[in-house]
Amino acid sequence: MVPAVLVVGLDVTVLSVALPTLARDLTASTGQLQWFVMAYTITYAAAIVPSGLLGDRFGRRGVLVGSLVVFTVGSLACALSSTAGTLIVARALLGIGAAGIATLSTAMVNVLFSDSERGRAMTLIMLVNVIGFPLGPILGGWLLAHVSWGWIFMINVPIAILAVISVLWLIPESRSKRRPTWDVPGLASISVAIVLVCYGLTQAESESWGQVSVWLPTIVAIALVVVFVGIERRAAAPLVPLALFRRRRFAAGSAAAVLMSFVIAGLLFVVPQYAQAILGASTQGSGFYLLSFAAGMLIAFPLAPKLSGRLGDGGTITIGLITLALSLFLATATTPTTPGWWLVAWAALAGGAFGLGLPIAMAIGDVDVDASGVGSAVLQSLRQVGTAIGVALLGSILSAGYRTSLLGTAGTTAREGVEQGLVVAQQTGSTSLADQVRTAFMHGMSWVCLTSAIVSILAAVILGLGLLVRRAHPNHHAPEKRAAQ
């Protein structure tokens, strides 16, 4: 499953380095550049729950292989696209494949591993996923410098093919004993709700929160969630068993995973900009800075299961969240003149915090094996929404802090963002404006880190109230029995 997860992690960030090249080579407008990103995000969000349902009904290994094939075809279509329109369609196909890969990979962990092993397995999957984030800019920047932009998508193909071979060779088939029925009203309402909330929040990155394109989809999405809950409560065979959320471990684990996804989305949004605009790193260089985050996860990897065995899942996640808050408080001390090693230090500490907390929060140990696909889909959906909210809300906080600091001291163009501000400063030869722009960005970044620290403490309080308790029961499912199902 490692190659399968890696291709998704790579694709999340590799596109960002190619947007200027795509704008030039495909004559793409700003709106089309946004749709290169949104087409993937929206179809990914829409396909999460159906992927889990298909896996439970027809076989998780088969649907995972099918998702990898779709991802491979989508990658080839992206690489061969000659117009902005065809690339948007290809990116949508890529999102569908990625949703199946992410959902079924997580579901497989619940099926194949015992309670004591599940935290380790989820940690490895999350580590591979996070390693893909910095590798995307590093590898993508190198490919753009030496070959055509199509190769940033073509690199997915051999990895995906390797993933198909490894899944077919190493992973046994599994499916639900109780073949889930097609809850069409429930499936339609929740899928449209997820699409609308992700669309609205994605729009918030470039639009004001007061715009109709931001708040109207969000309101409609909330209404559809209410409709979905009503449908599921009356359904004979519900798509999502609402009883899942009455289980303390699942409910608290879900809350912790969503809040941590919120924070990590903000960090991955802020750190590359800081590395490039303030530290003067290249696109590839910003990827190397992100490697410190992955290194922190790697160091925490062997500690998480040991701590979980001694302190319980809740205690381990709480320690991770408190450590995360500490790293973010340290980040607020960053200034325009702070050396790069300070970023490496607090990013590595944040990575270690995620290595302790997020994989265990995602290891939904008390979800029945029969419902592992749907349970995984629910968690993935919640994390996707948490990520979208994190990017939109923390991105808005960054912009607000930046613009507030520059208000009245710079022109309209300079207030659009740190990159634009530095360009204006360079064009006018104004050293003082460049200093003001960097200081303003750090002001906004401090707001982001402080907000993220508060969210981390909130998540720790939720767990500290006893919502997630140490397991007091023995393992119910041995790996060999799970594999046979």
Short mmCIF file of C-alpha atoms in Angstrom, two decimals:
data_model
loop_
_atom_site.label_atom_id
_atom_site.label_comp_id
_atom_site.label_asym_id
_atom_site.label_seq_id
_atom_site.Cartn_x
_atom_site.Cartn_y
_atom_site.Cartn_z
CA MET A 1 0.00 0.00 0.00
CA VAL A 2 2.99 2.31 0.45
CA PRO A 3 3.41 3.09 -3.30
CA ALA A 4 -0.36 3.68 -3.54
CA VAL A 5 -0.28 6.27 -0.76
CA LEU A 6 2.90 7.89 -2.11
CA VAL A 7 1.36 8.80 -5.48
CA VAL A 8 -1.47 10.66 -3.75
CA GLY A 9 0.92 12.53 -1.45
CA LEU A 10 3.09 13.58 -4.40
CA ASP A 11 0.16 14.83 -6.44
CA VAL A 12 -1.13 17.07 -3.64
CA THR A 13 1.81 19.49 -3.92
CA VAL A 14 3.51 18.84 -7.25
CA LEU A 15 0.96 20.92 -9.18
CA SER A 16 1.65 24.08 -7.18
CA VAL A 17 5.15 24.49 -8.65
CA ALA A 18 3.86 24.07 -12.20
CA LEU A 19 1.04 26.67 -12.19
CA PRO A 20 3.16 29.52 -13.68
CA THR A 21 4.39 27.19 -16.45
CA LEU A 22 0.85 25.94 -17.16
CA ALA A 23 -0.43 29.52 -17.35
CA ARG A 24 2.15 30.25 -20.03
CA ASP A 25 2.11 27.02 -22.06
CA LEU A 26 -1.67 26.45 -22.04
CA THR A 27 -2.59 30.16 -22.09
CA ALA A 28 -4.62 29.51 -18.95
CA SER A 29 -6.48 32.29 -17.18
CA THR A 30 -6.41 32.78 -13.42
CA GLY A 31 -9.84 31.15 -13.21
CA GLN A 32 -8.60 28.11 -15.15
CA LEU A 33 -5.56 27.82 -12.88
CA GLN A 34 -7.94 27.71 -9.91
CA TRP A 35 -9.96 24.97 -11.62
CA PHE A 36 -6.80 22.91 -12.14
CA VAL A 37 -6.76 22.69 -8.34
CA MET A 38 -10.51 22.65 -7.66
CA ALA A 39 -11.34 19.93 -10.20
CA TYR A 40 -9.13 17.54 -8.26
CA THR A 41 -10.31 18.69 -4.83
CA ILE A 42 -14.02 18.53 -5.62
CA THR A 43 -14.05 15.12 -7.33
CA TYR A 44 -11.81 13.76 -4.58
CA ALA A 45 -14.29 14.93 -1.97
CA ALA A 46 -17.30 13.60 -3.89
CA ALA A 47 -15.81 10.14 -4.47
CA ILE A 48 -14.71 9.38 -0.90
CA VAL A 49 -17.93 7.90 0.48
CA PRO A 50 -18.85 5.99 -2.72
CA SER A 51 -15.34 4.48 -2.75
CA GLY A 52 -15.75 3.12 0.76
CA LEU A 53 -19.19 1.72 -0.05
CA LEU A 54 -17.93 0.03 -3.23
CA GLY A 55 -15.03 -1.50 -1.32
CA ASP A 56 -17.28 -2.94 1.38
CA ARG A 57 -19.71 -4.32 -1.20
CA PHE A 58 -17.54 -5.63 -4.05
CA GLY A 59 -14.11 -6.11 -2.44
CA ARG A 60 -11.65 -3.61 -1.05
CA ARG A 61 -8.59 -4.88 -2.89
CA GLY A 62 -10.41 -4.87 -6.22
CA VAL A 63 -11.71 -1.32 -5.76
CA LEU A 64 -8.23 -0.17 -4.64
CA VAL A 65 -6.71 -1.65 -7.80
CA GLY A 66 -9.45 -0.05 -9.89
CA SER A 67 -8.76 3.32 -8.24
CA LEU A 68 -5.06 2.97 -9.04
CA VAL A 69 -5.92 2.25 -12.68
CA VAL A 70 -8.16 5.35 -12.81
CA PHE A 71 -5.35 7.38 -11.22
CA THR A 72 -2.87 6.08 -13.81
CA VAL A 73 -5.19 6.92 -16.72
CA GLY A 74 -5.83 10.36 -15.21
CA SER A 75 -2.09 10.98 -14.87
CA LEU A 76 -1.51 10.06 -18.51
CA ALA A 77 -4.41 12.30 -19.57
CA CYS A 78 -2.94 15.20 -17.58
CA ALA A 79 0.51 14.70 -19.09
CA LEU A 80 -0.87 14.64 -22.65
CA SER A 81 -3.31 17.55 -22.25
CA SER A 82 -2.89 20.30 -24.81
CA THR A 83 -5.57 22.72 -23.60
CA ALA A 84 -6.69 24.06 -20.24
CA GLY A 85 -10.10 22.41 -20.65
CA THR A 86 -8.70 18.91 -21.17
CA LEU A 87 -6.36 19.33 -18.22
CA ILE A 88 -9.29 20.29 -15.97
CA VAL A 89 -11.18 17.14 -17.01
CA ALA A 90 -8.07 15.00 -16.51
CA ARG A 91 -7.50 16.48 -13.06
CA ALA A 92 -11.10 15.59 -12.14
CA LEU A 93 -10.42 11.98 -13.16
CA LEU A 94 -7.25 12.05 -11.08
CA GLY A 95 -9.26 13.16 -8.05
CA ILE A 96 -11.66 10.22 -8.38
CA GLY A 97 -8.77 7.76 -8.41
CA ALA A 98 -7.04 9.47 -5.49
CA ALA A 99 -10.19 9.29 -3.35
CA GLY A 100 -10.41 5.52 -3.82
CA ILE A 101 -6.71 5.08 -3.04
CA ALA A 102 -6.86 7.12 0.17
CA THR A 103 -10.11 5.57 1.42
CA LEU A 104 -9.34 1.92 0.66
CA SER A 105 -5.74 2.13 1.90
CA THR A 106 -7.04 3.28 5.28
CA ALA A 107 -9.79 0.65 5.25
CA MET A 108 -7.22 -2.08 4.58
CA VAL A 109 -5.37 -1.12 7.75
CA ASN A 110 -8.51 -1.74 9.78
CA VAL A 111 -9.06 -5.11 8.09
CA LEU A 112 -5.53 -6.54 8.01
CA PHE A 113 -4.08 -5.44 11.34
CA SER A 114 -4.97 -6.14 14.95
CA ASP A 115 -5.71 -3.36 17.44
CA SER A 116 -2.12 -3.40 18.74
CA GLU A 117 -0.63 -3.19 15.23
CA ARG A 118 -3.04 -0.72 13.68
CA GLY A 119 -1.39 2.39 15.11
CA ARG A 120 1.99 1.40 13.62
CA ALA A 121 0.49 0.64 10.23
CA MET A 122 -1.42 3.94 10.15
CA THR A 123 1.72 5.82 11.22
CA LEU A 124 3.61 4.35 8.26
CA ILE A 125 0.85 5.30 5.83
CA MET A 126 0.65 8.85 7.20
CA LEU A 127 4.46 9.15 7.08
CA VAL A 128 4.58 8.13 3.43
CA ASN A 129 1.76 10.56 2.69
CA VAL A 130 3.56 13.44 4.41
CA ILE A 131 6.89 12.59 2.71
CA GLY A 132 5.06 13.05 -0.58
CA PHE A 133 4.34 16.70 0.31
CA PRO A 134 7.95 17.99 0.22
CA LEU A 135 8.98 15.56 -2.51
CA GLY A 136 6.34 17.12 -4.79
CA PRO A 137 7.99 20.57 -5.00
CA ILE A 138 11.53 19.09 -5.00
CA LEU A 139 10.86 16.63 -7.80
CA GLY A 140 8.45 18.90 -9.65
CA GLY A 141 10.88 21.83 -9.61
CA TRP A 142 13.67 19.62 -10.99
CA LEU A 143 11.46 18.23 -13.76
CA LEU A 144 10.25 21.70 -14.78
CA ALA A 145 13.85 22.88 -14.98
CA HIS A 146 15.03 19.96 -17.13
CA VAL A 147 12.04 18.52 -19.05
CA SER A 148 8.46 19.50 -19.95
CA TRP A 149 5.64 20.06 -17.44
CA GLY A 150 3.89 16.86 -18.54
CA TRP A 151 6.47 14.84 -16.63
CA ILE A 152 5.19 16.09 -13.27
CA PHE A 153 2.15 13.89 -13.96
CA MET A 154 4.00 11.15 -15.83
CA ILE A 155 6.03 10.31 -12.71
CA ASN A 156 2.81 8.97 -11.16
CA VAL A 157 2.53 6.22 -13.77
CA PRO A 158 5.42 3.88 -12.81
CA ILE A 159 4.67 4.33 -9.09
CA ALA A 160 0.98 3.54 -9.63
CA ILE A 161 1.85 0.46 -11.71
CA LEU A 162 4.18 -0.73 -8.94
CA ALA A 163 1.36 -0.16 -6.45
CA VAL A 164 -1.05 -2.29 -8.52
CA ILE A 165 1.45 -5.16 -8.64
CA SER A 166 2.20 -4.96 -4.90
CA VAL A 167 -1.50 -4.83 -3.95
CA LEU A 168 -2.38 -7.83 -6.14
CA TRP A 169 0.61 -9.79 -4.86
CA LEU A 170 0.60 -8.98 -1.16
CA ILE A 171 -2.90 -8.01 -0.06
CA PRO A 172 -5.77 -10.51 0.26
CA GLU A 173 -9.27 -9.60 -0.88
CA SER A 174 -11.82 -8.63 1.76
CA ARG A 175 -15.41 -7.43 1.71
CA SER A 176 -18.29 -6.94 4.08
CA LYS A 177 -20.22 -10.06 5.07
CA ARG A 178 -23.35 -7.93 5.05
CA ARG A 179 -23.29 -6.57 1.51
CA PRO A 180 -24.29 -2.90 1.91
CA THR A 181 -27.20 -1.68 -0.16
CA TRP A 182 -27.20 1.43 -2.31
CA ASP A 183 -28.62 4.19 -0.14
CA VAL A 184 -29.09 6.52 -3.11
CA PRO A 185 -30.75 9.46 -1.27
CA GLY A 186 -28.12 9.34 1.48
CA LEU A 187 -25.26 8.96 -0.98
CA ALA A 188 -26.50 11.83 -3.15
CA SER A 189 -27.10 14.24 -0.25
CA ILE A 190 -23.78 13.68 1.52
CA SER A 191 -21.72 13.67 -1.70
CA VAL A 192 -23.26 16.95 -2.89
CA ALA A 193 -22.80 18.44 0.61
CA ILE A 194 -19.09 17.57 0.64
CA VAL A 195 -18.62 18.97 -2.87
CA LEU A 196 -20.40 22.23 -2.00
CA VAL A 197 -18.53 22.86 1.24
CA CYS A 198 -15.18 22.16 -0.43
CA TYR A 199 -16.11 24.40 -3.37
CA GLY A 200 -17.23 27.24 -1.12
CA LEU A 201 -14.17 27.05 1.09
CA THR A 202 -11.85 26.79 -1.90
CA GLN A 203 -13.44 29.96 -3.28
CA ALA A 204 -12.73 31.66 0.05
CA GLU A 205 -9.01 31.42 -0.73
CA SER A 206 -9.39 33.97 -3.53
CA GLU A 207 -12.68 35.70 -2.67
CA SER A 208 -14.00 37.59 0.31
CA TRP A 209 -15.90 35.53 2.91
CA GLY A 210 -18.88 37.81 2.25
CA GLN A 211 -19.16 36.73 -1.40
CA VAL A 212 -22.19 34.67 -2.43
CA SER A 213 -19.89 32.09 -4.08
CA VAL A 214 -18.41 31.36 -0.63
CA TRP A 215 -21.28 31.41 1.87
CA LEU A 216 -24.17 30.14 -0.28
CA PRO A 217 -22.60 26.72 -1.10
CA THR A 218 -21.63 26.37 2.56
CA ILE A 219 -25.16 27.07 3.79
CA VAL A 220 -26.66 24.66 1.26
CA ALA A 221 -24.10 22.04 2.31
CA ILE A 222 -25.10 22.39 5.98
CA ALA A 223 -28.77 22.00 5.01
CA LEU A 224 -27.92 18.85 3.03
CA VAL A 225 -26.05 17.40 6.01
CA VAL A 226 -29.20 17.89 8.10
CA VAL A 227 -31.22 16.15 5.36
CA PHE A 228 -28.64 13.36 5.24
CA VAL A 229 -28.89 12.75 8.99
CA GLY A 230 -32.69 12.55 8.71
CA ILE A 231 -32.42 10.06 5.84
CA GLU A 232 -29.89 7.88 7.66
CA ARG A 233 -31.95 7.77 10.87
CA ARG A 234 -34.92 6.34 8.98
CA ALA A 235 -33.04 4.15 6.49
CA ALA A 236 -33.28 0.37 6.94
CA ALA A 237 -29.69 0.00 5.67
CA PRO A 238 -28.02 3.41 6.20
CA LEU A 239 -25.02 4.45 4.16
CA VAL A 240 -23.23 5.72 7.29
CA PRO A 241 -24.17 4.06 10.58
CA LEU A 242 -24.80 7.08 12.83
CA ALA A 243 -24.12 4.80 15.79
CA LEU A 244 -20.42 5.20 14.91
CA PHE A 245 -20.49 8.66 16.43
CA ARG A 246 -21.92 7.33 19.69
CA ARG A 247 -18.70 5.39 20.21
CA ARG A 248 -16.35 7.51 22.30
CA ARG A 249 -13.15 6.38 20.62
CA PHE A 250 -14.46 6.92 17.09
CA ALA A 251 -16.08 10.28 17.89
CA ALA A 252 -13.04 11.67 19.70
CA GLY A 253 -10.60 10.15 17.20
CA SER A 254 -12.56 11.75 14.37
CA ALA A 255 -12.56 15.15 16.13
CA ALA A 256 -8.82 14.94 16.77
CA ALA A 257 -8.10 13.89 13.16
CA VAL A 258 -10.20 16.76 11.76
CA LEU A 259 -8.59 19.38 14.01
CA MET A 260 -5.08 18.11 13.30
CA SER A 261 -5.84 18.08 9.55
CA PHE A 262 -6.99 21.68 9.94
CA VAL A 263 -3.63 22.61 11.47
CA ILE A 264 -1.45 20.67 9.02
CA ALA A 265 -3.26 22.31 6.10
CA GLY A 266 -2.33 25.72 7.50
CA LEU A 267 1.31 24.74 8.03
CA LEU A 268 1.68 23.33 4.52
CA PHE A 269 0.13 26.56 3.21
CA VAL A 270 2.36 28.93 5.19
CA VAL A 271 5.77 27.25 5.36
CA PRO A 272 6.55 27.19 1.59
CA GLN A 273 5.62 30.88 1.29
CA TYR A 274 7.80 31.75 4.28
CA ALA A 275 10.72 29.71 2.93
CA GLN A 276 10.55 31.35 -0.50
CA ALA A 277 9.55 34.93 0.31
CA ILE A 278 11.43 35.47 3.59
CA LEU A 279 14.31 32.98 3.55
CA GLY A 280 14.86 33.35 -0.20
CA ALA A 281 14.61 29.62 -0.94
CA SER A 282 13.74 28.30 -4.39
CA THR A 283 10.70 26.12 -5.03
CA GLN A 284 12.88 23.06 -4.58
CA GLY A 285 14.46 24.61 -1.49
CA SER A 286 11.07 25.08 0.15
CA GLY A 287 10.52 21.36 -0.35
CA PHE A 288 13.76 20.64 1.52
CA TYR A 289 12.54 22.75 4.44
CA LEU A 290 9.34 20.68 4.51
CA LEU A 291 11.49 17.55 4.81
CA SER A 292 12.20 18.59 8.40
CA PHE A 293 8.49 18.08 9.09
CA ALA A 294 8.67 14.56 7.61
CA ALA A 295 11.85 13.89 9.62
CA GLY A 296 9.99 14.74 12.81
CA MET A 297 7.31 12.22 11.91
CA LEU A 298 9.97 9.59 11.20
CA ILE A 299 11.53 10.10 14.63
CA ALA A 300 8.12 9.87 16.34
CA PHE A 301 7.15 6.79 14.32
CA PRO A 302 8.53 4.13 16.74
CA LEU A 303 7.46 6.09 19.82
CA ALA A 304 3.71 6.26 19.06
CA PRO A 305 2.81 2.57 19.57
CA LYS A 306 5.00 2.36 22.69
CA LEU A 307 3.33 5.39 24.24
CA SER A 308 -0.08 4.10 23.20
CA GLY A 309 0.61 0.81 24.97
CA ARG A 310 1.50 2.63 28.19
CA LEU A 311 -0.77 5.69 28.16
CA GLY A 312 -3.59 4.57 25.89
CA ASP A 313 -4.63 6.10 22.59
CA GLY A 314 -6.15 9.18 24.22
CA GLY A 315 -3.05 9.92 26.29
CA THR A 316 -0.75 9.54 23.28
CA ILE A 317 -2.85 11.80 21.05
CA THR A 318 -3.13 14.37 23.83
CA ILE A 319 0.66 14.47 24.20
CA GLY A 320 0.94 14.90 20.44
CA LEU A 321 -1.54 17.79 20.48
CA ILE A 322 0.21 19.56 23.38
CA THR A 323 3.55 19.15 21.58
CA LEU A 324 1.96 20.52 18.41
CA ALA A 325 0.68 23.58 20.30
CA LEU A 326 4.18 24.11 21.75
CA SER A 327 5.77 24.00 18.28
CA LEU A 328 3.25 26.55 17.00
CA PHE A 329 3.88 28.89 19.93
CA LEU A 330 7.59 28.66 19.09
CA ALA A 331 6.74 29.50 15.47
CA THR A 332 5.09 32.77 16.55
CA ALA A 333 8.55 33.97 17.68
CA THR A 334 9.81 33.86 14.07
CA THR A 335 10.84 37.21 12.56
CA PRO A 336 12.06 38.27 9.09
CA THR A 337 15.65 37.96 10.32
CA THR A 338 15.30 34.60 12.08
CA PRO A 339 17.74 32.04 10.57
CA GLY A 340 16.44 29.04 8.65
CA TRP A 341 17.44 26.54 11.34
CA TRP A 342 14.65 27.91 13.56
CA LEU A 343 12.06 26.88 10.93
CA VAL A 344 13.71 23.45 10.70
CA ALA A 345 13.52 23.09 14.50
CA TRP A 346 9.85 23.98 15.08
CA ALA A 347 8.69 22.24 11.88
CA ALA A 348 10.46 19.04 12.99
CA LEU A 349 8.80 19.33 16.41
CA ALA A 350 5.41 19.79 14.71
CA GLY A 351 6.10 16.76 12.53
CA GLY A 352 6.89 14.71 15.62
CA ALA A 353 3.61 15.82 17.16
CA PHE A 354 1.68 14.65 14.12
CA GLY A 355 3.64 11.40 14.11
CA LEU A 356 2.40 10.72 17.63
CA GLY A 357 -1.20 11.83 17.28
CA LEU A 358 -2.73 11.72 13.83
CA PRO A 359 -2.09 8.09 12.82
CA ILE A 360 -3.55 6.78 16.08
CA ALA A 361 -6.54 9.10 15.72
CA MET A 362 -7.07 7.66 12.23
CA ALA A 363 -6.77 4.05 13.43
CA ILE A 364 -10.49 3.49 13.95
CA GLY A 365 -10.06 0.44 16.16
CA ASP A 366 -13.63 0.07 17.32
CA VAL A 367 -15.23 0.11 13.86
CA ASP A 368 -16.48 -3.31 12.79
CA VAL A 369 -14.37 -4.92 10.07
CA ASP A 370 -17.51 -5.27 7.94
CA ALA A 371 -17.92 -1.49 7.95
CA SER A 372 -14.25 -0.57 7.60
CA GLY A 373 -14.70 0.89 4.12
CA VAL A 374 -17.53 3.19 5.16
CA GLY A 375 -15.82 4.00 8.47
CA SER A 376 -12.64 4.93 6.62
CA ALA A 377 -14.66 6.97 4.13
CA VAL A 378 -16.33 8.91 6.94
CA LEU A 379 -12.95 9.74 8.48
CA GLN A 380 -11.44 10.67 5.11
CA SER A 381 -14.44 12.89 4.34
CA LEU A 382 -14.18 14.66 7.68
CA ARG A 383 -10.43 15.12 7.23
CA GLN A 384 -10.97 16.51 3.72
CA VAL A 385 -13.44 19.06 5.06
CA GLY A 386 -11.05 19.86 7.92
CA THR A 387 -8.25 20.40 5.41
CA ALA A 388 -10.42 22.62 3.20
CA ILE A 389 -11.50 24.70 6.19
CA GLY A 390 -7.88 24.93 7.35
CA VAL A 391 -6.58 26.22 4.02
CA ALA A 392 -9.49 28.64 3.56
CA LEU A 393 -9.72 29.98 7.12
CA LEU A 394 -6.00 30.08 7.91
CA GLY A 395 -5.29 31.48 4.44
CA SER A 396 -7.79 34.26 5.13
CA ILE A 397 -6.19 34.93 8.53
CA LEU A 398 -2.77 35.15 6.86
CA SER A 399 -4.09 37.63 4.28
CA ALA A 400 -5.92 39.68 6.92
CA GLY A 401 -2.84 39.92 9.13
CA TYR A 402 -0.66 40.82 6.15
CA ARG A 403 -3.01 43.49 4.79
CA THR A 404 -3.72 44.99 8.22
CA SER A 405 -0.01 45.44 8.83
CA LEU A 406 0.50 47.09 5.43
CA LEU A 407 -2.65 49.22 5.53
CA GLY A 408 -1.89 52.79 4.51
CA THR A 409 1.81 52.13 3.85
CA ALA A 410 1.69 50.39 0.47
CA GLY A 411 -0.26 50.37 -2.78
CA THR A 412 -3.08 48.01 -3.70
CA THR A 413 -0.83 45.61 -5.62
CA ALA A 414 1.60 45.24 -2.73
CA ARG A 415 -1.29 44.39 -0.38
CA GLU A 416 -2.42 41.46 -2.56
CA GLY A 417 0.23 39.14 -1.13
CA VAL A 418 3.84 38.83 -0.07
CA GLU A 419 5.08 37.81 -3.53
CA GLN A 420 3.35 40.77 -5.17
CA GLY A 421 4.65 43.09 -2.46
CA LEU A 422 8.24 41.99 -2.97
CA VAL A 423 7.89 42.39 -6.74
CA VAL A 424 6.65 45.98 -6.28
CA ALA A 425 9.51 46.67 -3.87
CA GLN A 426 12.03 45.32 -6.38
CA GLN A 427 10.52 47.30 -9.25
CA THR A 428 10.57 50.54 -7.27
CA GLY A 429 13.90 49.84 -5.62
CA SER A 430 12.36 50.48 -2.22
CA THR A 431 14.24 48.63 0.52
CA SER A 432 11.90 50.01 3.16
CA LEU A 433 8.84 48.60 1.35
CA ALA A 434 10.52 45.19 1.09
CA ASP A 435 11.15 45.27 4.85
CA GLN A 436 7.53 46.29 5.50
CA VAL A 437 6.24 43.47 3.26
CA ARG A 438 8.33 40.85 5.06
CA THR A 439 7.31 42.17 8.47
CA ALA A 440 3.65 42.19 7.41
CA PHE A 441 3.86 38.59 6.22
CA MET A 442 5.40 37.51 9.52
CA HIS A 443 2.58 39.33 11.30
CA GLY A 444 0.01 37.29 9.35
CA MET A 445 1.99 34.09 9.84
CA SER A 446 2.05 34.66 13.61
CA TRP A 447 -1.75 34.96 13.56
CA VAL A 448 -1.97 31.66 11.69
CA CYS A 449 0.36 29.86 14.10
CA LEU A 450 -1.41 31.29 17.16
CA THR A 451 -4.82 30.24 15.82
CA SER A 452 -3.48 26.76 15.04
CA ALA A 453 -2.01 26.47 18.54
CA ILE A 454 -5.39 27.33 20.07
CA VAL A 455 -7.08 24.71 17.89
CA SER A 456 -4.50 22.13 19.03
CA ILE A 457 -5.16 22.95 22.68
CA LEU A 458 -8.91 22.69 22.05
CA ALA A 459 -8.43 19.23 20.57
CA ALA A 460 -6.31 18.21 23.58
CA VAL A 461 -9.05 19.41 25.94
CA ILE A 462 -11.63 17.30 24.07
CA LEU A 463 -9.51 14.22 24.61
CA GLY A 464 -8.64 15.23 28.16
CA LEU A 465 -12.32 15.20 29.06
CA GLY A 466 -12.24 11.44 28.62
CA LEU A 467 -13.87 11.10 25.20
CA LEU A 468 -11.07 8.80 24.10
CA VAL A 469 -10.07 6.28 26.73
CA ARG A 470 -7.40 3.64 26.94
CA ARG A 471 -8.51 0.32 25.56
CA ALA A 472 -9.40 -2.04 28.37
CA HIS A 473 -10.35 -4.96 26.17
CA PRO A 474 -8.16 -7.50 24.37
CA ASN A 475 -7.81 -7.68 20.61
CA HIS A 476 -10.97 -9.07 19.09
CA HIS A 477 -9.64 -9.85 15.67
CA ALA A 478 -6.43 -11.60 14.87
CA PRO A 479 -4.69 -10.55 11.65
CA GLU A 480 -5.03 -13.98 10.10
CA LYS A 481 -8.78 -13.98 10.69
CA ARG A 482 -9.13 -10.51 9.26
CA ALA A 483 -7.19 -11.44 6.16
CA ALA A 484 -9.47 -14.34 5.49
CA GLN A 485 -12.59 -12.23 5.44
#
